[in-house]
Tab-separated table of C-alpha atoms in Angstrom:
chain	number	residue	atom	x	y	z
Y	272	UNK	CA	75.716	113.131	-134.759
Y	273	UNK	CA	72.019	113.794	-135.294
Y	274	UNK	CA	71.815	116.714	-132.502
Y	275	UNK	CA	73.387	119.074	-134.849
Y	276	UNK	CA	71.697	117.548	-138.100
Y	277	UNK	CA	68.511	118.957	-139.808
Y	278	UNK	CA	66.340	117.534	-142.701
Y	279	UNK	CA	65.436	120.037	-145.440
Y	280	UNK	CA	62.225	118.932	-147.186
Y	281	UNK	CA	60.996	120.806	-150.036
Y	282	UNK	CA	57.414	120.170	-151.772
Y	283	UNK	CA	58.288	118.640	-155.198
Y	284	UNK	CA	55.230	117.296	-156.669
Y	285	UNK	CA	53.989	113.605	-156.969
Y	286	UNK	CA	56.071	110.829	-155.856
Y	287	UNK	CA	56.808	108.110	-158.522
Y	288	UNK	CA	58.573	104.841	-158.587
Y	289	UNK	CA	58.967	101.783	-156.531
Y	290	UNK	CA	60.820	101.336	-152.998
Y	291	UNK	CA	61.407	98.437	-150.839
Y	292	UNK	CA	60.861	98.644	-147.028
Y	293	UNK	CA	63.742	97.297	-144.562
Y	294	UNK	CA	63.237	94.814	-141.839
Y	295	UNK	CA	60.881	95.650	-139.242
Y	296	UNK	CA	62.141	97.671	-136.311
Y	297	UNK	CA	59.559	96.156	-133.870
Y	298	UNK	CA	60.287	92.692	-134.986
Y	299	UNK	CA	63.960	92.881	-134.956
Y	300	UNK	CA	64.453	94.026	-131.520
Y	301	UNK	CA	62.749	91.149	-129.732
Y	302	UNK	CA	64.287	88.738	-132.100
Y	303	UNK	CA	67.599	89.952	-131.365
Y	304	UNK	CA	66.852	89.635	-127.559
Y	305	UNK	CA	65.796	86.276	-128.342
Y	306	UNK	CA	69.338	85.261	-129.417
Y	307	UNK	CA	70.317	85.109	-125.941
Y	308	UNK	CA	68.369	81.875	-125.597
Y	309	UNK	CA	70.275	80.336	-128.376
Y	310	UNK	CA	73.362	77.631	-127.801
Y	311	UNK	CA	74.773	78.297	-131.369
Y	312	UNK	CA	75.291	81.364	-133.437
Y	313	UNK	CA	72.024	82.858	-135.010
Y	314	UNK	CA	72.237	84.644	-138.365
Y	315	UNK	CA	69.679	87.276	-138.995
Y	316	UNK	CA	68.772	88.457	-142.360
Y	317	UNK	CA	66.857	91.678	-143.539
Y	318	UNK	CA	68.139	93.592	-140.421
Y	319	UNK	CA	67.608	97.450	-140.614
Y	320	UNK	CA	70.345	99.857	-139.967
Y	321	UNK	CA	68.782	101.792	-136.971
Y	322	UNK	CA	69.957	103.271	-133.899
Y	323	UNK	CA	67.795	101.057	-131.644
Y	324	UNK	CA	69.504	98.004	-133.405
Y	325	UNK	CA	72.869	99.414	-132.509
Y	326	UNK	CA	72.008	99.778	-128.970
Y	327	UNK	CA	70.516	96.489	-128.487
Y	328	UNK	CA	73.773	94.992	-130.302
Y	329	UNK	CA	75.772	96.852	-127.825
Y	330	UNK	CA	73.808	95.574	-124.945
Y	331	UNK	CA	74.403	91.886	-126.221
Y	332	UNK	CA	78.152	92.659	-126.412
Y	333	UNK	CA	78.074	94.118	-123.102
Y	334	UNK	CA	76.659	90.830	-121.804
Y	335	UNK	CA	79.332	88.877	-123.596
Y	336	UNK	CA	77.899	88.092	-126.932
Y	337	UNK	CA	79.866	88.371	-130.106
Y	338	UNK	CA	77.938	90.494	-132.635
Y	339	UNK	CA	78.946	90.924	-136.209
Y	340	UNK	CA	77.055	93.184	-138.868
Y	341	UNK	CA	77.742	92.399	-142.751
Y	342	UNK	CA	75.368	94.544	-144.565
Y	343	UNK	CA	71.692	93.882	-143.641
Y	344	UNK	CA	72.930	90.378	-141.953
Y	345	UNK	CA	73.595	90.317	-138.209
Y	346	UNK	CA	75.338	87.297	-136.821
Y	347	UNK	CA	75.067	86.955	-132.950
Y	348	UNK	CA	77.033	84.209	-131.186
Y	349	UNK	CA	75.485	84.125	-127.604
Y	350	UNK	CA	78.017	81.186	-126.179
Y	351	UNK	CA	80.162	83.632	-124.471
Y	352	UNK	CA	77.452	85.455	-122.450
Y	353	UNK	CA	78.267	85.205	-118.737
Y	354	UNK	CA	76.719	88.256	-117.451
Y	355	UNK	CA	72.990	88.641	-116.267
Y	356	UNK	CA	73.055	92.420	-115.592
Y	357	UNK	CA	72.327	94.687	-118.399
Y	358	UNK	CA	74.163	98.015	-118.671
Y	359	UNK	CA	72.167	100.710	-117.316
Y	360	UNK	CA	73.610	103.519	-119.567
Y	361	UNK	CA	72.583	101.270	-122.739
Y	362	UNK	CA	69.332	100.252	-121.489
Y	363	UNK	CA	68.017	103.646	-120.570
Y	364	UNK	CA	68.465	104.792	-124.275
Y	365	UNK	CA	65.441	102.763	-125.486
Y	366	UNK	CA	62.350	101.138	-123.912
Y	367	UNK	CA	62.837	97.853	-125.951
Y	368	UNK	CA	65.878	97.035	-123.702
Y	369	UNK	CA	63.496	95.488	-121.307
Y	370	UNK	CA	63.201	92.581	-123.737
Y	371	UNK	CA	66.457	90.980	-122.584
Y	372	UNK	CA	64.869	90.372	-119.112
Y	373	UNK	CA	62.909	87.186	-120.217
Y	374	UNK	CA	65.550	85.703	-122.155
Y	375	UNK	CA	68.371	85.965	-119.560
Y	376	UNK	CA	65.931	84.845	-116.729
Y	377	UNK	CA	64.972	81.784	-118.681
Y	378	UNK	CA	68.522	80.708	-119.677
Y	379	UNK	CA	70.699	81.676	-116.652
Y	380	UNK	CA	67.888	81.547	-113.884
Y	381	UNK	CA	68.487	85.187	-113.095
Y	382	UNK	CA	68.454	88.802	-114.798
Y	383	UNK	CA	68.911	92.311	-113.738
Y	384	UNK	CA	67.758	94.990	-116.049
Y	385	UNK	CA	67.356	98.714	-115.282
Y	386	UNK	CA	63.917	100.343	-115.858
Y	387	UNK	CA	64.078	101.516	-119.636
Y	388	UNK	CA	63.772	104.741	-121.407
Y	389	UNK	CA	62.598	105.528	-124.897
Y	390	UNK	CA	60.175	107.741	-126.814
Y	391	UNK	CA	58.192	110.103	-124.500
Y	392	UNK	CA	54.693	109.027	-125.795
Y	393	UNK	CA	52.917	108.390	-122.467
Y	394	UNK	CA	52.934	105.958	-119.789
Y	395	UNK	CA	54.256	102.424	-120.951
Y	396	UNK	CA	54.881	100.570	-117.691
Y	397	UNK	CA	56.440	97.210	-117.657
Y	398	UNK	CA	54.023	95.750	-115.122
Y	399	UNK	CA	52.660	93.317	-117.765
Y	400	UNK	CA	56.010	91.936	-118.276
Y	401	UNK	CA	56.585	91.302	-114.599
Y	402	UNK	CA	53.291	89.894	-113.758
Y	403	UNK	CA	54.105	87.272	-116.594
Y	404	UNK	CA	57.269	86.490	-115.132
Y	405	UNK	CA	55.882	86.005	-111.699
Y	406	UNK	CA	53.386	83.631	-113.038
Y	407	UNK	CA	56.089	81.423	-114.343
Y	408	UNK	CA	57.596	81.384	-110.840
Y	409	UNK	CA	60.058	84.257	-110.825
Y	410	UNK	CA	60.793	86.305	-107.820
Y	411	UNK	CA	60.744	90.011	-108.943
Y	412	UNK	CA	61.980	93.027	-106.781
Y	413	UNK	CA	62.728	96.352	-108.042
Y	414	UNK	CA	65.740	98.059	-106.413
Y	415	UNK	CA	67.775	101.140	-107.069
Y	416	UNK	CA	66.020	101.443	-110.516
Y	417	UNK	CA	66.575	97.905	-111.541
Y	418	UNK	CA	64.187	94.947	-112.067
Y	419	UNK	CA	65.849	91.960	-110.433
Y	420	UNK	CA	64.210	88.551	-111.345
Y	421	UNK	CA	65.250	85.228	-110.011
Y	422	UNK	CA	63.908	81.769	-111.073
Y	423	UNK	CA	63.442	79.428	-108.094
Y	424	UNK	CA	65.811	76.499	-108.638
Y	425	UNK	CA	67.203	78.177	-111.678
Y	426	UNK	CA	64.192	77.073	-113.841
Y	427	UNK	CA	60.765	78.595	-114.597
Y	428	UNK	CA	57.956	76.732	-114.497
Y	429	UNK	CA	55.205	76.296	-117.068
Y	430	UNK	CA	51.847	78.269	-116.102
Y	431	UNK	CA	48.428	79.453	-117.672
Y	432	UNK	CA	48.599	83.157	-117.645
Y	433	UNK	CA	46.014	85.881	-118.951
Y	434	UNK	CA	47.404	89.214	-119.783
Y	435	UNK	CA	45.251	92.252	-118.414
Y	436	UNK	CA	45.656	94.434	-121.342
Y	437	UNK	CA	46.874	93.757	-124.873
Y	438	UNK	CA	50.550	94.392	-124.682
Y	439	UNK	CA	53.086	93.539	-127.525
Y	440	UNK	CA	56.236	93.771	-125.673
Y	441	UNK	CA	54.853	92.264	-122.587
Y	442	UNK	CA	53.900	89.109	-124.524
Y	443	UNK	CA	57.261	88.996	-126.232
Y	444	UNK	CA	59.050	89.111	-123.180
Y	445	UNK	CA	56.973	86.385	-121.286
Y	446	UNK	CA	56.898	84.350	-124.404
Y	447	UNK	CA	60.778	84.168	-124.536
Y	448	UNK	CA	60.881	83.469	-120.948
Y	449	UNK	CA	58.343	80.426	-121.417
Y	450	UNK	CA	60.497	78.720	-124.092
Y	451	UNK	CA	62.623	77.196	-121.647
Y	452	UNK	CA	60.367	76.688	-118.651
Y	453	UNK	CA	59.522	73.430	-117.283
Y	454	UNK	CA	56.232	71.921	-118.813
Y	455	UNK	CA	53.493	73.749	-120.746
Y	456	UNK	CA	52.579	77.446	-120.560
Y	457	UNK	CA	49.554	78.875	-122.059
Y	458	UNK	CA	49.377	82.583	-122.575
Y	459	UNK	CA	45.743	84.294	-123.173
Y	460	UNK	CA	44.650	87.635	-124.364
Y	461	UNK	CA	48.024	87.906	-126.394
Y	462	UNK	CA	48.708	90.805	-128.903
Y	463	UNK	CA	48.213	89.468	-132.335
Y	464	UNK	CA	50.488	91.835	-133.974
Y	465	UNK	CA	52.719	90.416	-136.843
Y	466	UNK	CA	55.932	91.197	-134.840
Y	467	UNK	CA	54.787	88.868	-132.151
Y	468	UNK	CA	54.361	86.077	-134.595
Y	469	UNK	CA	57.740	86.735	-136.342
Y	470	UNK	CA	59.220	86.507	-132.869
Y	471	UNK	CA	57.320	83.276	-132.373
Y	472	UNK	CA	58.409	81.865	-135.799
Y	473	UNK	CA	62.132	82.831	-135.119
Y	474	UNK	CA	62.001	81.143	-131.815
Y	475	UNK	CA	60.411	77.654	-133.373
Y	476	UNK	CA	63.066	77.969	-136.007
Y	477	UNK	CA	65.945	77.408	-133.307
Y	478	UNK	CA	64.077	74.762	-131.556
Y	479	UNK	CA	61.254	76.274	-129.495
Y	480	UNK	CA	57.574	74.730	-129.435
Y	481	UNK	CA	55.030	77.274	-129.751
Y	482	UNK	CA	51.664	77.003	-131.227
Y	483	UNK	CA	48.847	79.273	-131.651
Y	484	UNK	CA	51.057	81.722	-133.618
Y	485	UNK	CA	48.921	84.796	-134.954
Y	486	UNK	CA	46.093	84.067	-132.266
Y	487	UNK	CA	45.274	85.520	-128.964
Y	488	UNK	CA	46.321	82.122	-127.397
Y	489	UNK	CA	49.804	80.950	-127.299
Y	490	UNK	CA	50.859	77.464	-126.111
Y	491	UNK	CA	54.440	76.993	-125.305
Y	492	UNK	CA	55.880	73.614	-124.530
Y	493	UNK	CA	59.207	74.197	-122.808
Y	494	UNK	CA	62.358	72.662	-124.211
Y	495	UNK	CA	65.757	71.932	-122.614
Y	496	UNK	CA	67.571	74.089	-124.983
Y	497	UNK	CA	67.404	76.199	-128.105
Y	498	UNK	CA	69.861	75.593	-130.857
Y	499	UNK	CA	71.055	78.359	-133.563
Y	500	UNK	CA	70.173	78.896	-136.998
Y	501	UNK	CA	69.156	81.367	-139.824
Y	502	UNK	CA	66.029	83.668	-139.890
Y	503	UNK	CA	64.788	86.614	-142.221
Y	504	UNK	CA	63.179	89.562	-140.309
Y	505	UNK	CA	59.692	90.474	-141.762
Y	506	UNK	CA	59.447	93.957	-143.663
Y	507	UNK	CA	58.539	96.984	-141.642
Y	508	UNK	CA	54.808	97.488	-141.993
Y	509	UNK	CA	55.166	101.028	-140.452
Y	510	UNK	CA	57.565	102.041	-143.036
Y	511	UNK	CA	55.442	100.439	-145.713
Y	512	UNK	CA	52.240	102.588	-144.388
Y	513	UNK	CA	54.417	105.795	-144.480
Y	514	UNK	CA	55.322	105.271	-147.974
Y	515	UNK	CA	51.637	104.590	-148.793
Y	516	UNK	CA	50.461	107.817	-147.347
Y	517	UNK	CA	53.331	109.860	-148.804
Y	518	UNK	CA	52.319	108.412	-152.352
Y	519	UNK	CA	48.629	109.357	-151.400
Y	520	UNK	CA	49.401	112.859	-150.084
Y	521	UNK	CA	51.635	113.828	-153.135
Y	522	UNK	CA	49.111	112.392	-155.646
Y	523	UNK	CA	51.935	110.211	-156.803
Y	524	UNK	CA	52.136	106.601	-158.074
Y	525	UNK	CA	54.492	104.382	-155.732
Y	526	UNK	CA	54.840	100.678	-155.784
Y	527	UNK	CA	56.184	99.163	-152.534
Y	528	UNK	CA	57.704	95.992	-153.229
Y	529	UNK	CA	58.639	93.027	-150.807
Y	530	UNK	CA	56.031	93.534	-148.334
Y	531	UNK	CA	53.053	91.524	-146.664
Y	532	UNK	CA	50.025	93.243	-147.935
Y	533	UNK	CA	47.784	91.522	-145.198
Y	534	UNK	CA	49.740	93.628	-142.539
Y	535	UNK	CA	48.602	96.597	-144.186
Y	536	UNK	CA	44.661	96.187	-144.499
Y	537	UNK	CA	43.746	98.921	-142.198
Y	538	UNK	CA	45.937	101.371	-143.700
Y	539	UNK	CA	44.818	100.302	-147.491
Y	540	UNK	CA	41.239	100.826	-146.124
Y	541	UNK	CA	41.727	104.287	-144.935
Y	542	UNK	CA	43.527	105.467	-148.059
Y	543	UNK	CA	40.735	103.978	-150.135
Y	544	UNK	CA	38.168	105.943	-148.066
Y	545	UNK	CA	40.145	108.947	-148.475
Y	546	UNK	CA	39.966	108.426	-152.246
Y	547	UNK	CA	43.468	107.239	-153.247
Y	548	UNK	CA	43.627	103.938	-155.342
Y	549	UNK	CA	45.265	101.129	-153.696
Y	550	UNK	CA	46.199	97.959	-155.779
Y	551	UNK	CA	47.492	94.974	-153.765
Y	552	UNK	CA	49.598	92.254	-155.213
Y	553	UNK	CA	51.061	89.190	-153.529
Y	554	UNK	CA	54.112	90.986	-152.281
Y	555	UNK	CA	53.449	94.507	-153.663
Y	556	UNK	CA	51.245	97.467	-152.808
Y	557	UNK	CA	50.804	100.363	-155.327
Y	558	UNK	CA	49.186	103.716	-154.263
Y	559	UNK	CA	48.449	106.266	-156.982
Y	560	UNK	CA	46.135	109.120	-157.337
Y	561	UNK	CA	42.488	108.689	-157.618
Y	562	UNK	CA	39.916	111.489	-156.628
Y	563	UNK	CA	41.257	115.070	-157.212
Y	564	UNK	CA	40.977	115.811	-153.679
Y	565	UNK	CA	41.708	113.722	-150.555
Y	566	UNK	CA	38.532	113.129	-148.280
Y	567	UNK	CA	38.364	113.753	-144.547
Y	568	UNK	CA	38.589	110.481	-142.646
Y	569	UNK	CA	37.375	109.326	-139.218
Y	570	UNK	CA	40.254	107.134	-137.678
Y	571	UNK	CA	40.655	105.258	-134.367
Y	572	UNK	CA	43.843	103.574	-133.509
Y	573	UNK	CA	43.603	100.040	-132.093
Y	574	UNK	CA	45.540	96.789	-131.753
Y	575	UNK	CA	46.099	94.684	-134.909
Y	576	UNK	CA	44.520	94.026	-137.131
Y	577	UNK	CA	42.977	97.579	-136.930
Y	578	UNK	CA	44.913	100.776	-137.339
Y	579	UNK	CA	48.310	101.031	-135.703
Y	580	UNK	CA	49.258	103.876	-133.272
Y	581	UNK	CA	52.516	104.052	-135.140
Y	582	UNK	CA	50.581	105.306	-138.326
Y	583	UNK	CA	48.488	107.968	-136.402
Y	584	UNK	CA	50.816	110.728	-137.001
Y	585	UNK	CA	51.269	110.044	-140.587
Y	586	UNK	CA	47.284	110.065	-141.215
Y	587	UNK	CA	47.195	113.377	-139.189
Y	588	UNK	CA	49.732	115.021	-141.626
Y	589	UNK	CA	47.515	113.699	-144.651
Y	590	UNK	CA	44.175	114.779	-142.761
Y	591	UNK	CA	45.915	118.236	-142.534
Y	592	UNK	CA	45.525	118.640	-146.279
Y	593	UNK	CA	42.109	116.713	-146.799
Y	594	UNK	CA	38.854	118.222	-147.714
Y	595	UNK	CA	36.770	118.394	-144.613
Y	596	UNK	CA	37.006	117.669	-140.895
Y	597	UNK	CA	38.788	114.435	-140.111
Y	598	UNK	CA	38.636	112.849	-136.568
Y	599	UNK	CA	41.441	110.843	-135.081
Y	600	UNK	CA	40.974	108.929	-131.792
Y	601	UNK	CA	44.166	107.881	-130.141
Y	602	UNK	CA	43.344	104.712	-127.836
Y	603	UNK	CA	46.667	103.362	-127.197
Y	604	UNK	CA	48.866	106.021	-125.937
Y	605	UNK	CA	47.678	109.057	-123.900
Y	606	UNK	CA	50.433	111.635	-125.006
Y	607	UNK	CA	50.768	110.731	-128.585
Y	608	UNK	CA	49.507	114.056	-130.281
Y	609	UNK	CA	52.610	116.031	-129.691
Y	610	UNK	CA	53.150	116.532	-133.459
Y	611	UNK	CA	50.070	118.402	-133.719
Y	612	UNK	CA	51.794	121.553	-132.532
Y	613	UNK	CA	54.444	121.175	-134.997
Y	614	UNK	CA	52.130	120.396	-137.895
Y	615	UNK	CA	50.274	123.671	-136.744
Y	616	UNK	CA	53.445	125.536	-137.400
Y	617	UNK	CA	53.116	124.679	-140.792
Y	618	UNK	CA	49.698	126.023	-141.162
Y	619	UNK	CA	47.471	122.794	-139.969
Y	620	UNK	CA	44.323	123.310	-138.362
Y	621	UNK	CA	44.195	121.039	-135.561
Y	622	UNK	CA	42.339	120.889	-132.126
Y	623	UNK	CA	43.034	118.379	-129.467
Y	624	UNK	CA	40.499	117.542	-126.906
Y	625	UNK	CA	42.268	114.555	-124.590
Y	626	UNK	CA	42.379	111.795	-126.764
Y	627	UNK	CA	40.691	112.999	-129.928
Y	628	UNK	CA	42.110	115.159	-132.504
Y	629	UNK	CA	39.708	117.280	-134.910
Y	630	UNK	CA	41.706	118.188	-138.079
Y	631	UNK	CA	40.255	120.787	-140.397
Y	632	UNK	CA	41.684	120.369	-143.888
Y	633	UNK	CA	43.591	123.322	-145.288
Y	634	UNK	CA	44.376	124.185	-148.906
Y	635	UNK	CA	47.964	124.280	-148.424
Y	636	UNK	CA	50.852	124.041	-145.955
Y	637	UNK	CA	53.850	126.020	-145.749
Y	638	UNK	CA	57.358	125.040	-144.887
Y	639	UNK	CA	58.638	125.845	-141.374
Y	640	UNK	CA	61.231	125.147	-138.809
Y	641	UNK	CA	59.827	122.170	-136.862
Y	642	UNK	CA	60.953	119.671	-134.146
Y	643	UNK	CA	60.409	116.006	-134.257
Y	644	UNK	CA	58.909	115.081	-130.843
Y	645	UNK	CA	59.010	111.109	-131.246
Y	646	UNK	CA	59.796	108.537	-133.966
Y	647	UNK	CA	56.409	108.594	-136.012
Y	648	UNK	CA	56.219	112.588	-135.427
Y	649	UNK	CA	59.464	112.857	-137.398
Y	650	UNK	CA	57.816	110.866	-140.322
Y	651	UNK	CA	54.780	112.925	-140.064
Y	652	UNK	CA	56.820	116.058	-140.548
Y	653	UNK	CA	58.552	114.845	-143.488
Y	654	UNK	CA	55.188	113.945	-145.202
Y	655	UNK	CA	54.013	117.554	-144.505
Y	656	UNK	CA	57.150	118.772	-145.921
Y	657	UNK	CA	56.717	117.004	-149.106
Y	658	UNK	CA	53.250	118.726	-149.804
Y	659	UNK	CA	54.188	122.224	-148.253
Y	660	UNK	CA	55.205	125.272	-150.093
Y	661	UNK	CA	58.704	126.162	-149.570
Y	662	UNK	CA	61.323	124.507	-147.231
Y	663	UNK	CA	60.560	122.617	-144.037
Y	664	UNK	CA	63.522	122.196	-141.651
Y	665	UNK	CA	63.215	119.250	-139.228
Y	666	UNK	CA	65.153	119.145	-136.054
Y	667	UNK	CA	65.643	116.347	-133.261
Y	668	UNK	CA	66.690	113.645	-136.071
Y	669	UNK	CA	67.634	111.046	-133.469
Y	670	UNK	CA	64.009	110.158	-133.246
Y	671	UNK	CA	64.033	109.546	-136.915
Y	672	UNK	CA	67.201	107.412	-136.914
Y	673	UNK	CA	65.560	105.138	-134.308
Y	674	UNK	CA	63.174	103.678	-136.656
Y	675	UNK	CA	63.633	104.558	-140.557
Y	676	UNK	CA	66.497	103.046	-142.299
Y	677	UNK	CA	67.717	105.391	-145.063
Y	678	UNK	CA	64.373	107.032	-145.500
Y	679	UNK	CA	66.050	110.253	-147.018
Y	680	UNK	CA	67.498	108.085	-149.760
Y	681	UNK	CA	64.498	106.112	-150.457
Y	682	UNK	CA	62.205	109.250	-150.881
Y	683	UNK	CA	64.761	110.686	-153.012
Y	684	UNK	CA	64.832	107.939	-155.222
Y	685	UNK	CA	61.025	108.530	-155.645
Y	686	UNK	CA	61.506	112.202	-156.603
Y	687	UNK	CA	61.333	113.917	-153.170
Y	688	UNK	CA	63.633	116.845	-152.480
Y	689	UNK	CA	65.117	116.075	-149.100
Y	690	UNK	CA	68.495	116.485	-147.916
Y	691	UNK	CA	70.324	115.876	-144.400
Y	692	UNK	CA	72.602	119.035	-143.411
Y	693	UNK	CA	74.771	119.768	-140.534
Y	694	UNK	CA	73.979	123.118	-138.681
Y	695	UNK	CA	76.961	124.809	-136.805
């Protein structure tokens, strides 16, 4: 439906109140894929209502699993999975679909997954996934747009593998493949993102043996089979970060509840440098107005625990109204400044030079008709709309619906004027 839908956002002063983040998109997708490995039903709690979750659920159903939604709980019964070829029409809808490759290969000894689609934010090849599977003894072929993976003698073999680059989904896929491999697997140069740890903790909860969680070396002792169980998905640190920036930009006073503050240390540090106040509790973060004007920042995206690339667009929106010249260096994806042109339509002064953005703060932004270019760009445009004069109309909402659960409702509860309308 989101093709004809638009978001109307009006500047309405400071955001105030409390808000709770949904479960993490980037944690729930690998965890959902991991249910393929189970031999009993898996009950997942704190599952966000997102388009990507629906697509991956449909892929699981197409493979033969029974999937049932009950509010924010999702029950997956994988016992009836018989197919090992993931549906092309579903897989091309999002890049995370490649995550079913490792679990299917480990459990059935064979998997066929078409090369995936997703956000257009630069080259995100799956070579790291495939190199890891080959290290585990899989034979990999790419034919007619499909990855065909086969384990010799139906079982993968434990190995020592070092990733060439830090890759989140690559580690997740290889980790899922390794849990049923014969012997011990050691994975080095692993991404340390909390979402990787959440997947590892979920796998351990249903019978896997993974050590070194949260470090760059994961040691996996293969088991014969995994059972079932219940697991609660971690809160979405990018959603939380988005509300933190929104509170700072509007000079509001917002408390985010049910969060894991240590996941947001880079965002907290950046906001404090800009002059906002951030109070951190055990499971809460409060952001409220500090200095009368936000100060320019020097930001650089990098793997966790440094600033996530998924927060770059939101900080660019903030930099657009901060005093002085901010510099933002994007080190993760080479095509991730597409939102700069849309922010410029609202009056932002942004110059892009390859992977560096120079953002000269302006005194005000003005509402305009803009288009979301990817998931996080849609959040940046909402943030800009919250402080702009007049009405901002945002199109291409399918990006937003892939990663933010009920964002309009949550921001409205904080005092924002934001409404979804259908344009004929």
